[in-house]
mmCIF file with all atom_site columns, C-alpha atoms in Angstrom:
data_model
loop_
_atom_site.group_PDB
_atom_site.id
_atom_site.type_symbol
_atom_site.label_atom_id
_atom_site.label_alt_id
_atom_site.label_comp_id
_atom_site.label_asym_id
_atom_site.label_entity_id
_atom_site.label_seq_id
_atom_site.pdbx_PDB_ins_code
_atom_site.Cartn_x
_atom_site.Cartn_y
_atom_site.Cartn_z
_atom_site.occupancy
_atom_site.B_iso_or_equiv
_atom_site.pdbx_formal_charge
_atom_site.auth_seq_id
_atom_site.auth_comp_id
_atom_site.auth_asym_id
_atom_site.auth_atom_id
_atom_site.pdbx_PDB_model_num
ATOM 1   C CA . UNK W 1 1   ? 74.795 1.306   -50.270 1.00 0.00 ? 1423 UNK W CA 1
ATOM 2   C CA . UNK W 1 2   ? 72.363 4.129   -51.805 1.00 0.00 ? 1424 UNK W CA 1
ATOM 3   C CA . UNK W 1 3   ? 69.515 1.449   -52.215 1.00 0.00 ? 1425 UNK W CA 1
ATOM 4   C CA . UNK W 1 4   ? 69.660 0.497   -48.206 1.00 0.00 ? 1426 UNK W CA 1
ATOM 5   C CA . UNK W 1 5   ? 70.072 4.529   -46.992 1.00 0.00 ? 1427 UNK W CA 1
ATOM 6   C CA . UNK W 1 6   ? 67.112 4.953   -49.835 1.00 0.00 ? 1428 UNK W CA 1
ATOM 7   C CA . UNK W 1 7   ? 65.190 2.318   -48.177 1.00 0.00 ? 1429 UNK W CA 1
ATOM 8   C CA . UNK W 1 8   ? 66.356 3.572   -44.603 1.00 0.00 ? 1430 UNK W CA 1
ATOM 9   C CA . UNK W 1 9   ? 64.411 6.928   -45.761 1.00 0.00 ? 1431 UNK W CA 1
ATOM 10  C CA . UNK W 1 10  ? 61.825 5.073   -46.848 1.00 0.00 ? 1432 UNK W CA 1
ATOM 11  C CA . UNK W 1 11  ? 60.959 3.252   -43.526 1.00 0.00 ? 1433 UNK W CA 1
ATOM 12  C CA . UNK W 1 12  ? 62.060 6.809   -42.137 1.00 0.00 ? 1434 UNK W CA 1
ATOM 13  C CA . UNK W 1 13  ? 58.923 8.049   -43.895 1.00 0.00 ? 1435 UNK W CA 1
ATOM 14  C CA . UNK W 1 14  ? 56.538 5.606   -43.753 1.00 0.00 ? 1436 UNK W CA 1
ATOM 15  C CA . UNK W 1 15  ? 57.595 5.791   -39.374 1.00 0.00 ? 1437 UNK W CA 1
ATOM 16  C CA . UNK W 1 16  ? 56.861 9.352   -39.855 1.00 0.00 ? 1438 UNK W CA 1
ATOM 17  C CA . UNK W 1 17  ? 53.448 9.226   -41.496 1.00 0.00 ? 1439 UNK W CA 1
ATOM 18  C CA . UNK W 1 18  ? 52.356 6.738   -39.374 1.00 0.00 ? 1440 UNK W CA 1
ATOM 19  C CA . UNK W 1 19  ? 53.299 8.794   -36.327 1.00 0.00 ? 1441 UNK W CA 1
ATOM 20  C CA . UNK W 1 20  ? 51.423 11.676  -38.161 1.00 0.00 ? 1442 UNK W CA 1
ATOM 21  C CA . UNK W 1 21  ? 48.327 9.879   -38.705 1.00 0.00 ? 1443 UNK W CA 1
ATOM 22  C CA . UNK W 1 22  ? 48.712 8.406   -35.106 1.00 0.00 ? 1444 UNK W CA 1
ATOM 23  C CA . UNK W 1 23  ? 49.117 12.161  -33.570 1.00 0.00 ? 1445 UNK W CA 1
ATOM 24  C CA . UNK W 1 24  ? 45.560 12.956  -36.194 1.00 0.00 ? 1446 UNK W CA 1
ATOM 25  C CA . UNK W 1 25  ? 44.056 10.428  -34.325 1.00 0.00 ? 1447 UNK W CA 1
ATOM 26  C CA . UNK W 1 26  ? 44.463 11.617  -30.784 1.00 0.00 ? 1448 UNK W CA 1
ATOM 27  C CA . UNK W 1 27  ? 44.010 15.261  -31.901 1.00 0.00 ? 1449 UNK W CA 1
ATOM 28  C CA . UNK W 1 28  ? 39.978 14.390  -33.416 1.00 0.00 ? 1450 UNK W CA 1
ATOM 29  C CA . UNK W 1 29  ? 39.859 11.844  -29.869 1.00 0.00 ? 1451 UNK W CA 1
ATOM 30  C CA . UNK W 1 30  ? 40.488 15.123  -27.748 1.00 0.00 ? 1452 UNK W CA 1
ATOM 31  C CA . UNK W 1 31  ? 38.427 17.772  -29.739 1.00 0.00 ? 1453 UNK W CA 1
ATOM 32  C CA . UNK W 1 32  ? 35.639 14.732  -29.222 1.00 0.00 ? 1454 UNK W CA 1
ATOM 33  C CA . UNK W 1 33  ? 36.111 14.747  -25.807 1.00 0.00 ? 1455 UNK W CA 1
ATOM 34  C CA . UNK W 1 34  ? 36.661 18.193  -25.316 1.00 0.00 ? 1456 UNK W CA 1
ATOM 35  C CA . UNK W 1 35  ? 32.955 18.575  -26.935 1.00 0.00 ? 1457 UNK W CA 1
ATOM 36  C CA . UNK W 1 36  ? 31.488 16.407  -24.312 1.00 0.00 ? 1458 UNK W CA 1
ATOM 37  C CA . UNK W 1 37  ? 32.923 18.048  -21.815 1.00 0.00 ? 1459 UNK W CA 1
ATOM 38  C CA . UNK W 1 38  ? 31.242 21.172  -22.944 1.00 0.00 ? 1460 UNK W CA 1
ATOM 39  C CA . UNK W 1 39  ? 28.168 19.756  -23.045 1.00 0.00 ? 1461 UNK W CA 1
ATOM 40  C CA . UNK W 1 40  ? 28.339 18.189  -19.649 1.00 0.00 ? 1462 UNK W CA 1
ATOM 41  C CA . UNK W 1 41  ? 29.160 22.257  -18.977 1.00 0.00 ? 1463 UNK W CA 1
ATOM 42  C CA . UNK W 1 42  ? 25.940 22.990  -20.643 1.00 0.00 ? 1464 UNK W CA 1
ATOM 43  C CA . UNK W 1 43  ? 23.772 20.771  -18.832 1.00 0.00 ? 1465 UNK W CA 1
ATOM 44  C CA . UNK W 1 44  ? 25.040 21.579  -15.189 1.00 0.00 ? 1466 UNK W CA 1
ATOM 45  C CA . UNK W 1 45  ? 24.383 25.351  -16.186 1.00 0.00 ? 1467 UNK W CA 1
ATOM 46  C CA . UNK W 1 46  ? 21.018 23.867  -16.838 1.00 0.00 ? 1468 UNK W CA 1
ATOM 47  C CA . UNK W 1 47  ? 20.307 22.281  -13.970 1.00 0.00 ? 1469 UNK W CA 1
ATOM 48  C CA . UNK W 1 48  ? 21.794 25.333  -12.024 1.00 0.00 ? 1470 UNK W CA 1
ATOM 49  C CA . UNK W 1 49  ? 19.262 27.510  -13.975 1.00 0.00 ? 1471 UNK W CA 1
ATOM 50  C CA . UNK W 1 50  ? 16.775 25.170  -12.980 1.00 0.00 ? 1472 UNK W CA 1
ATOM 51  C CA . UNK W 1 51  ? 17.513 25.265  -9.253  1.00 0.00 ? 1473 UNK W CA 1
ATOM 52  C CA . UNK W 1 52  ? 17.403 29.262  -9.011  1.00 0.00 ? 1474 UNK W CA 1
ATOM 53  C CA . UNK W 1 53  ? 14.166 28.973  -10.649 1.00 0.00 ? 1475 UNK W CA 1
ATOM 54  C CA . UNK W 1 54  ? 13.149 26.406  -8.099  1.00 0.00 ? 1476 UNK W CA 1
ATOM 55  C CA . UNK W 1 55  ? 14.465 28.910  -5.274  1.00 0.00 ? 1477 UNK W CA 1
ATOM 56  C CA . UNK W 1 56  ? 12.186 32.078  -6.982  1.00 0.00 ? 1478 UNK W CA 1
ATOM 57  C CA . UNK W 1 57  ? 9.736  29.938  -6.474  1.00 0.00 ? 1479 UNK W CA 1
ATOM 58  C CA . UNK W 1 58  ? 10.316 28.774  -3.210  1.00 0.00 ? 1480 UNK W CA 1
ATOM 59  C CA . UNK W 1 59  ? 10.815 32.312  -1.974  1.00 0.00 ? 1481 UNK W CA 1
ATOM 60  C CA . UNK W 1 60  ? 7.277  33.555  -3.602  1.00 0.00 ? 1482 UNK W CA 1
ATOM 61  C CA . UNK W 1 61  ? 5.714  30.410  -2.024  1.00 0.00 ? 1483 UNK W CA 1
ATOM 62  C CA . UNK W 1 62  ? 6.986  31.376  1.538   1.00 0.00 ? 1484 UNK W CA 1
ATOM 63  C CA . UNK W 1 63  ? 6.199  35.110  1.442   1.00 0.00 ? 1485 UNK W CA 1
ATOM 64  C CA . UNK W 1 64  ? 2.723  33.924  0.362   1.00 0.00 ? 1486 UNK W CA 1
ATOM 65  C CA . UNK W 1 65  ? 2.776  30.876  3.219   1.00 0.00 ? 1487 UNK W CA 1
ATOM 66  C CA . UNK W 1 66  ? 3.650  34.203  5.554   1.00 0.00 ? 1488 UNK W CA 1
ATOM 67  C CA . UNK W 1 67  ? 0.601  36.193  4.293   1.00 0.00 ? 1489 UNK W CA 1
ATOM 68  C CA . UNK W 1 68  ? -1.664 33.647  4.149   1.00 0.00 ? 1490 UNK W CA 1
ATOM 69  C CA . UNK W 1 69  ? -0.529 32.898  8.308   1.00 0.00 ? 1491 UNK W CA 1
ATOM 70  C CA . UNK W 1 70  ? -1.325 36.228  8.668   1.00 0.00 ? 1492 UNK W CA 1
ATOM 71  C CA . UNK W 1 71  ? -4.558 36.285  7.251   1.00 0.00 ? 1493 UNK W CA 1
ATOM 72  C CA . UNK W 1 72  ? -5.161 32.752  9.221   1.00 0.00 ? 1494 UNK W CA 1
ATOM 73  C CA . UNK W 1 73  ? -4.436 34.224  12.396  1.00 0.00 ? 1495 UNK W CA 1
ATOM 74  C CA . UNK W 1 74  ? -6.357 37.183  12.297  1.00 0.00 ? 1496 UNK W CA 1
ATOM 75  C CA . UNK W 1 75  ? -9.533 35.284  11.183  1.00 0.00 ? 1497 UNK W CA 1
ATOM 76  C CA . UNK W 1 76  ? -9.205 32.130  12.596  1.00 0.00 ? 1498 UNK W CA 1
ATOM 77  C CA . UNK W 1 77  ? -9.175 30.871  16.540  1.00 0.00 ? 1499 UNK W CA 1
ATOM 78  C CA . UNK W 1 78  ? -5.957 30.126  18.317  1.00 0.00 ? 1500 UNK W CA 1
ATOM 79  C CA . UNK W 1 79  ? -6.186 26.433  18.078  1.00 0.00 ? 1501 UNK W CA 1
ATOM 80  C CA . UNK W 1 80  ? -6.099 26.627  13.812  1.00 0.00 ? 1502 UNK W CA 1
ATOM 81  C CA . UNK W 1 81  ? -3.208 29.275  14.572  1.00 0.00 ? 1503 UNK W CA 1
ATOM 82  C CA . UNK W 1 82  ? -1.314 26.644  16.247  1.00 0.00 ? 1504 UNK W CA 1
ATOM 83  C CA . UNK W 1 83  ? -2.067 24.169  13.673  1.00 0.00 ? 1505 UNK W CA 1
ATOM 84  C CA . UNK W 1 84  ? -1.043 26.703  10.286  1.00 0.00 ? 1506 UNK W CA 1
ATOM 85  C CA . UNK W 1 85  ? 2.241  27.670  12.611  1.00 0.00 ? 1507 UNK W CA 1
ATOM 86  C CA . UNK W 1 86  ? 3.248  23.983  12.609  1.00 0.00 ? 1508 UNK W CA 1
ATOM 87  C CA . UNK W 1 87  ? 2.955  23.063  9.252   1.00 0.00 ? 1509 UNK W CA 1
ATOM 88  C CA . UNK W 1 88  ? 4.284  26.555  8.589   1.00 0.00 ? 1510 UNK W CA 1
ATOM 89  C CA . UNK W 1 89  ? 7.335  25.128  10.729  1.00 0.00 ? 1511 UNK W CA 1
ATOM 90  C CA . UNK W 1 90  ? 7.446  21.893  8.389   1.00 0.00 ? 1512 UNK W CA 1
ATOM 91  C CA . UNK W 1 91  ? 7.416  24.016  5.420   1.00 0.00 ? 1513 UNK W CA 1
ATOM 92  C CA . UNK W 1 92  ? 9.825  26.136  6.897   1.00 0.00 ? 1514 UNK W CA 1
ATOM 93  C CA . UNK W 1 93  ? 11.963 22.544  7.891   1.00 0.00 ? 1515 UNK W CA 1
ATOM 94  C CA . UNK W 1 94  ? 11.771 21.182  4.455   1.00 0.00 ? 1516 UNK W CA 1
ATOM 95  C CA . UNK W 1 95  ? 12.313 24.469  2.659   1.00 0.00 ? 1517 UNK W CA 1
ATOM 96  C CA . UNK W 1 96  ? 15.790 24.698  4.887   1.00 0.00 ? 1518 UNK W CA 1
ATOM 97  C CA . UNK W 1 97  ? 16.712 20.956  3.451   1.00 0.00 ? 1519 UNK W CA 1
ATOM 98  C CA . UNK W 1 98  ? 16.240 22.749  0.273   1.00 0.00 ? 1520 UNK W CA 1
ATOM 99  C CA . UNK W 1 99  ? 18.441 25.224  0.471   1.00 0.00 ? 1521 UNK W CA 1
ATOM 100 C CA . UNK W 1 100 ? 21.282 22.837  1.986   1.00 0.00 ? 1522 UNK W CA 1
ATOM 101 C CA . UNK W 1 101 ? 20.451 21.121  -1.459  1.00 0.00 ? 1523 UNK W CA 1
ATOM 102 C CA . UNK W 1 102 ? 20.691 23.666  -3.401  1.00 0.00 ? 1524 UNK W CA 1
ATOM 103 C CA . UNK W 1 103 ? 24.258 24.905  -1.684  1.00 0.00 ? 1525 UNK W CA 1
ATOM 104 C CA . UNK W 1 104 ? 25.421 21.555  -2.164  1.00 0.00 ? 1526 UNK W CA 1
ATOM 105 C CA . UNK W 1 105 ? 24.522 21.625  -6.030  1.00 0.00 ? 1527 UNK W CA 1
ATOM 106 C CA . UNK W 1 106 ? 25.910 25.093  -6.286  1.00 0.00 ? 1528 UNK W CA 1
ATOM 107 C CA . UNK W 1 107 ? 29.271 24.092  -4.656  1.00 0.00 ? 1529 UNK W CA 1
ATOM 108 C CA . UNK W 1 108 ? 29.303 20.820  -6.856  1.00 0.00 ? 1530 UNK W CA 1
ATOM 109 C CA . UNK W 1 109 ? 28.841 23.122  -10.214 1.00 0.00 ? 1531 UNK W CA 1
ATOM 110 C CA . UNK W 1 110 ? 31.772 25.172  -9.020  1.00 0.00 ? 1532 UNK W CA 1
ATOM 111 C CA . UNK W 1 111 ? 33.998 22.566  -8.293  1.00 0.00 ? 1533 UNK W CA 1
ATOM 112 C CA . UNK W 1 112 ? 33.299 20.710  -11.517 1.00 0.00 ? 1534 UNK W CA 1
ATOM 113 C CA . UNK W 1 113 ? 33.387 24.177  -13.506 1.00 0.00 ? 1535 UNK W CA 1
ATOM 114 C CA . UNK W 1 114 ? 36.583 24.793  -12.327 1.00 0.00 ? 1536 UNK W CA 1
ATOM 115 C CA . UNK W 1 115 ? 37.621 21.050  -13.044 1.00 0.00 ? 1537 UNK W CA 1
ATOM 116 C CA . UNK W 1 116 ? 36.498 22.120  -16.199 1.00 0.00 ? 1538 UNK W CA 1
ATOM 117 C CA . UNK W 1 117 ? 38.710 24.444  -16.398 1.00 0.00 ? 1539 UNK W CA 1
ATOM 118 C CA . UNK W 1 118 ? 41.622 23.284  -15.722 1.00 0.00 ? 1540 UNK W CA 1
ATOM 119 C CA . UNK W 1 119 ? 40.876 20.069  -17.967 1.00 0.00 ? 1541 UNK W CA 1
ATOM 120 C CA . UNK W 1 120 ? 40.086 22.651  -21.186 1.00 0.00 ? 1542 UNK W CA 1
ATOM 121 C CA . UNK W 1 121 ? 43.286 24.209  -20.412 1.00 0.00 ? 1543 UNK W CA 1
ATOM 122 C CA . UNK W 1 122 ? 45.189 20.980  -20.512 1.00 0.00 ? 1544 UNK W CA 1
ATOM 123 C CA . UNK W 1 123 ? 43.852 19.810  -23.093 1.00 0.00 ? 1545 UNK W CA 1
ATOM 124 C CA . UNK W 1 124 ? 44.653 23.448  -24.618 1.00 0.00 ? 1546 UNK W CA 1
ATOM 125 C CA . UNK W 1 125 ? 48.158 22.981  -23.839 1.00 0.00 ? 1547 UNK W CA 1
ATOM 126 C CA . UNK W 1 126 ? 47.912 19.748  -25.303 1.00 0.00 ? 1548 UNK W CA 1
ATOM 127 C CA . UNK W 1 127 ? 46.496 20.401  -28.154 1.00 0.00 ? 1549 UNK W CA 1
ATOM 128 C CA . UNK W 1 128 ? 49.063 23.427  -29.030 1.00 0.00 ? 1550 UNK W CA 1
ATOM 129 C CA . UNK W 1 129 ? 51.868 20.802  -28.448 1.00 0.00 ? 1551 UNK W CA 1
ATOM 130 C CA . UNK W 1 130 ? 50.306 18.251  -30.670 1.00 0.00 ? 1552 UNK W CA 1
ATOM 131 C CA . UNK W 1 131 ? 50.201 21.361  -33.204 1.00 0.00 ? 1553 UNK W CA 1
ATOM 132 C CA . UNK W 1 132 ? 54.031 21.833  -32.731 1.00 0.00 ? 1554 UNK W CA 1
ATOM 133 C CA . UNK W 1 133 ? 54.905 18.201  -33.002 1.00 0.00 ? 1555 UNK W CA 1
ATOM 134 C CA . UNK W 1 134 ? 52.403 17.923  -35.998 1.00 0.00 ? 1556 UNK W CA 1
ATOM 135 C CA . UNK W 1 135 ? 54.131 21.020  -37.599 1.00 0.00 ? 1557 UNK W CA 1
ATOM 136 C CA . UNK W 1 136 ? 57.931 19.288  -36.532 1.00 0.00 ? 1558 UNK W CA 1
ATOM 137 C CA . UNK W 1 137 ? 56.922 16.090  -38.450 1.00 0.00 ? 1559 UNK W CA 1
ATOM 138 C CA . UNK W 1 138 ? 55.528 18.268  -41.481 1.00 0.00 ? 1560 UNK W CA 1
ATOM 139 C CA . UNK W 1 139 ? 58.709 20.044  -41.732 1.00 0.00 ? 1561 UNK W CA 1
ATOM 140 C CA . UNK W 1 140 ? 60.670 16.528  -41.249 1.00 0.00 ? 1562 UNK W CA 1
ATOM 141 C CA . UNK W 1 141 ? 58.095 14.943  -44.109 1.00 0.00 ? 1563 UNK W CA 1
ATOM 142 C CA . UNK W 1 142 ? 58.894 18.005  -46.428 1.00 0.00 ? 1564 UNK W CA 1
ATOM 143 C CA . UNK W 1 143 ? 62.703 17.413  -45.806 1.00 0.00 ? 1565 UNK W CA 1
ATOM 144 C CA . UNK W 1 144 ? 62.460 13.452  -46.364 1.00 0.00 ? 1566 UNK W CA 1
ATOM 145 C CA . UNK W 1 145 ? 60.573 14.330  -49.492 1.00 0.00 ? 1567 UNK W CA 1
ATOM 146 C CA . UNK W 1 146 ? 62.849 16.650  -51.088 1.00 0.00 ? 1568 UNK W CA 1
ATOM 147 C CA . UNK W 1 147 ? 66.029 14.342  -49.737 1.00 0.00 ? 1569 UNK W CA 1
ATOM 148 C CA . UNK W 1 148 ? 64.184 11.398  -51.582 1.00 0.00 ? 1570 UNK W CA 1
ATOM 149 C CA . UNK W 1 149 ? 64.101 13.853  -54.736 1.00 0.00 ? 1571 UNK W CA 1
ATOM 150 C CA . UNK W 1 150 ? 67.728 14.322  -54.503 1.00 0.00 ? 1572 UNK W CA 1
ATOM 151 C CA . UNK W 1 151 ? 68.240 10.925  -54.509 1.00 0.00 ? 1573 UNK W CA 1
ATOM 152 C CA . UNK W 1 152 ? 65.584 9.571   -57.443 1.00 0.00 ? 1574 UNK W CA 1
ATOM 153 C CA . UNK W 1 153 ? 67.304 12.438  -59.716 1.00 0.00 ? 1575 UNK W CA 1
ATOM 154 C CA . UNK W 1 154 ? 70.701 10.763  -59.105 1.00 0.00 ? 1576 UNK W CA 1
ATOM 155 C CA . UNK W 1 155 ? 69.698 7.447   -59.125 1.00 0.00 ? 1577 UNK W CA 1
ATOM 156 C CA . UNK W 1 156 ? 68.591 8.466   -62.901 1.00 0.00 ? 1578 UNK W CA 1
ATOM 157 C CA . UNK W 1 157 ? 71.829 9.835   -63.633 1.00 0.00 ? 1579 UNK W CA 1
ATOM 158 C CA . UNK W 1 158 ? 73.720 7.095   -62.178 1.00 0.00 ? 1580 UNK W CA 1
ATOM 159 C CA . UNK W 1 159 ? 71.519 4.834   -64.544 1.00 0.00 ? 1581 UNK W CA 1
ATOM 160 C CA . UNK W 1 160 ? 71.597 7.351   -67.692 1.00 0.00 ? 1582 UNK W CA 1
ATOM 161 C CA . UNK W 1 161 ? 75.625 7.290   -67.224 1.00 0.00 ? 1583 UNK W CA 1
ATOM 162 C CA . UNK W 1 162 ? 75.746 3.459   -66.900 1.00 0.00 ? 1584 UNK W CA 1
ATOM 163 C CA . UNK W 1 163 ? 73.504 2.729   -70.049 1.00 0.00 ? 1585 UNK W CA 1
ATOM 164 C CA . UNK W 1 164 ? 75.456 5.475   -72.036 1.00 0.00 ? 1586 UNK W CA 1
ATOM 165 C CA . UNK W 1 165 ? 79.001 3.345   -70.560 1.00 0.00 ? 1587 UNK W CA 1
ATOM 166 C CA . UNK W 1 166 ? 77.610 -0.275  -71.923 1.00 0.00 ? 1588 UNK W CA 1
ATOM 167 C CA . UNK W 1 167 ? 78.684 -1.307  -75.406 1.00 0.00 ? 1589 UNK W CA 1
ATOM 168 C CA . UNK W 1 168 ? 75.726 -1.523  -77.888 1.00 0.00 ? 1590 UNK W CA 1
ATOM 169 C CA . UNK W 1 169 ? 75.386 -5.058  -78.900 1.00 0.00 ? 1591 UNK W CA 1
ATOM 170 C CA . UNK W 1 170 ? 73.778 -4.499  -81.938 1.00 0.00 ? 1592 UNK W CA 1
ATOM 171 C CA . UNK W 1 171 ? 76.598 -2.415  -83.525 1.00 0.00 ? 1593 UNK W CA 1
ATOM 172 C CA . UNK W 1 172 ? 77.354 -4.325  -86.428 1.00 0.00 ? 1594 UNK W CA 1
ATOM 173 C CA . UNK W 1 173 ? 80.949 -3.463  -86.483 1.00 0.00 ? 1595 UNK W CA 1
ATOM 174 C CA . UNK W 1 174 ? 81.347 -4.672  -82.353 1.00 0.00 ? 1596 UNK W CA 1
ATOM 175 C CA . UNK W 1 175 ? 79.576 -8.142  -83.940 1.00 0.00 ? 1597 UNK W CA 1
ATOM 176 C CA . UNK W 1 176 ? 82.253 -8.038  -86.369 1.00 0.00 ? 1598 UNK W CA 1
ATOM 177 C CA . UNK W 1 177 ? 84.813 -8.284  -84.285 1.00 0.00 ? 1599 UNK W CA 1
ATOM 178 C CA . UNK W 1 178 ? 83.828 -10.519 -82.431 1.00 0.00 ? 1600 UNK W CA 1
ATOM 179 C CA . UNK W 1 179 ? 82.527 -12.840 -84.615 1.00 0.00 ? 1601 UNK W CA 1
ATOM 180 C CA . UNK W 1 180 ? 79.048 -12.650 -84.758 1.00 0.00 ? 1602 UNK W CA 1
ATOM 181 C CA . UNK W 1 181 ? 76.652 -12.356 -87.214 1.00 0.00 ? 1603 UNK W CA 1
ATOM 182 C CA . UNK W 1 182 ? 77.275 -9.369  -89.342 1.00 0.00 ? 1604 UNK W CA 1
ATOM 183 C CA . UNK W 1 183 ? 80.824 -9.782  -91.047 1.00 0.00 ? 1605 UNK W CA 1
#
C-alpha cells in the first residue's frame, strides 16, 4: 500500500515538473514575443519620426514654392504667372494627398500603439499569473519533496526493524537446532 501511494507521489511529481517546465516554456515564448512587439513599437516610432521629418520638409519647400511665386510674379509676365500658379496648384494638390497620408499613418500608429498597449498589459497580467501558478507548483514541489522524505526515512525504518526481526541464519546455535551444520 505505501509502495503504490509512494509511486502515486511519484507520478504526482513527475505531473508537476512537467507542468513546471511546460508553464517555463510559455513564459520564455511570451517574453519572446513580447520583445517583438517592442520592436515593431520601435520601428513605427521610426517611421513616424520619419514622416514629421518629411512634413518639415514639406512645409520649408512650400513657404519657399510661395516666395519663389512671388518673386516669379513680380519679374515675370502674366502668362509665366499663370503657368508657376498651376503647378503651384499641383504642388499644392499633391502636398494635400500628403498630408491625408500622413493623418492616415498617424492614426494607424495610434491605433496600433494603443493595441500595443493593451496586448503588453495582457501579457502583463499573464505573465504575473504564470508567476503565481509557477510559485503554487514550487510550493506543491517543496511539499511533495519533503512528503517523499517522510516516507524514504520510514521506509528505512520499516526495513531496519524487519532485518533486526529475521533470525540470523548463521548463528551456530539456531543451525544446531535445527540440524544443520554446526552441532
Amino acid at each position: 500500500m505505501r509502495n503504490s501511494a509512494f509511486i502515486q507521489n511519484l507520478d504526482i511529481a513527475n505531473v508537476l515538473k512537467t507542468e513546471l517546465n511546460s508553464v517555463k516554456s510559455k513564459l520564455s515564448e511570451e517574453k519572446r514575443k513580447n520583445s517583438d512587439q517592442q520592436q515593431y513599437i520601435q520601428d513605427l516610432k521610426f517611421q513616424m519620426n520619419h514622416l514629421e521629418s518629411i512634413i518639415s520638409e514639406r512645409d520649408q519647400f512650400k513657404q519657399e514654392l510661395e516666395n519663389i511665386r512671388q518673386q516669379k510674379e513680380e519679374s515675370a509676365s502674366r502668362i509665366n504667372v499663370q503657368e508657376y500658379e498651376h503647378q503651384i496648384q499641383k504642388i499644392q494638390h499633391n502636398l494635400d494627398e500628403e498630408k491625408k497620408t500622413v493623418k492616415m499613418v498617424q492614426d494607424l500608429y495610434y491605433m496600433r500603439s494603443t493595441e500595443f498597449t493593451d496586448e503588453i498589459e495582457t501579457f502583463k497580467n499573464e505573465n504575473s499569473d504564470l508567476h503565481s501558478k509557477l510559485q503554487i507548483h514550487e510550493n506543491s514541489i517543496k511539499q511533495l519533496t519533503a512528503e517523499l522524505q517522510n516516507l524514504r526515512h520510514e521506509n528505512y525504518m520499516l526495513s531496519s526493524s524487519q532485518n533486526q526481526q529475521r533470525p540470523n541464519y548463521n548463528n551456530r546455535h539456531y543451525n544446531s537446532r535445527r540440524g544443520g551444520r554446526f552441532r
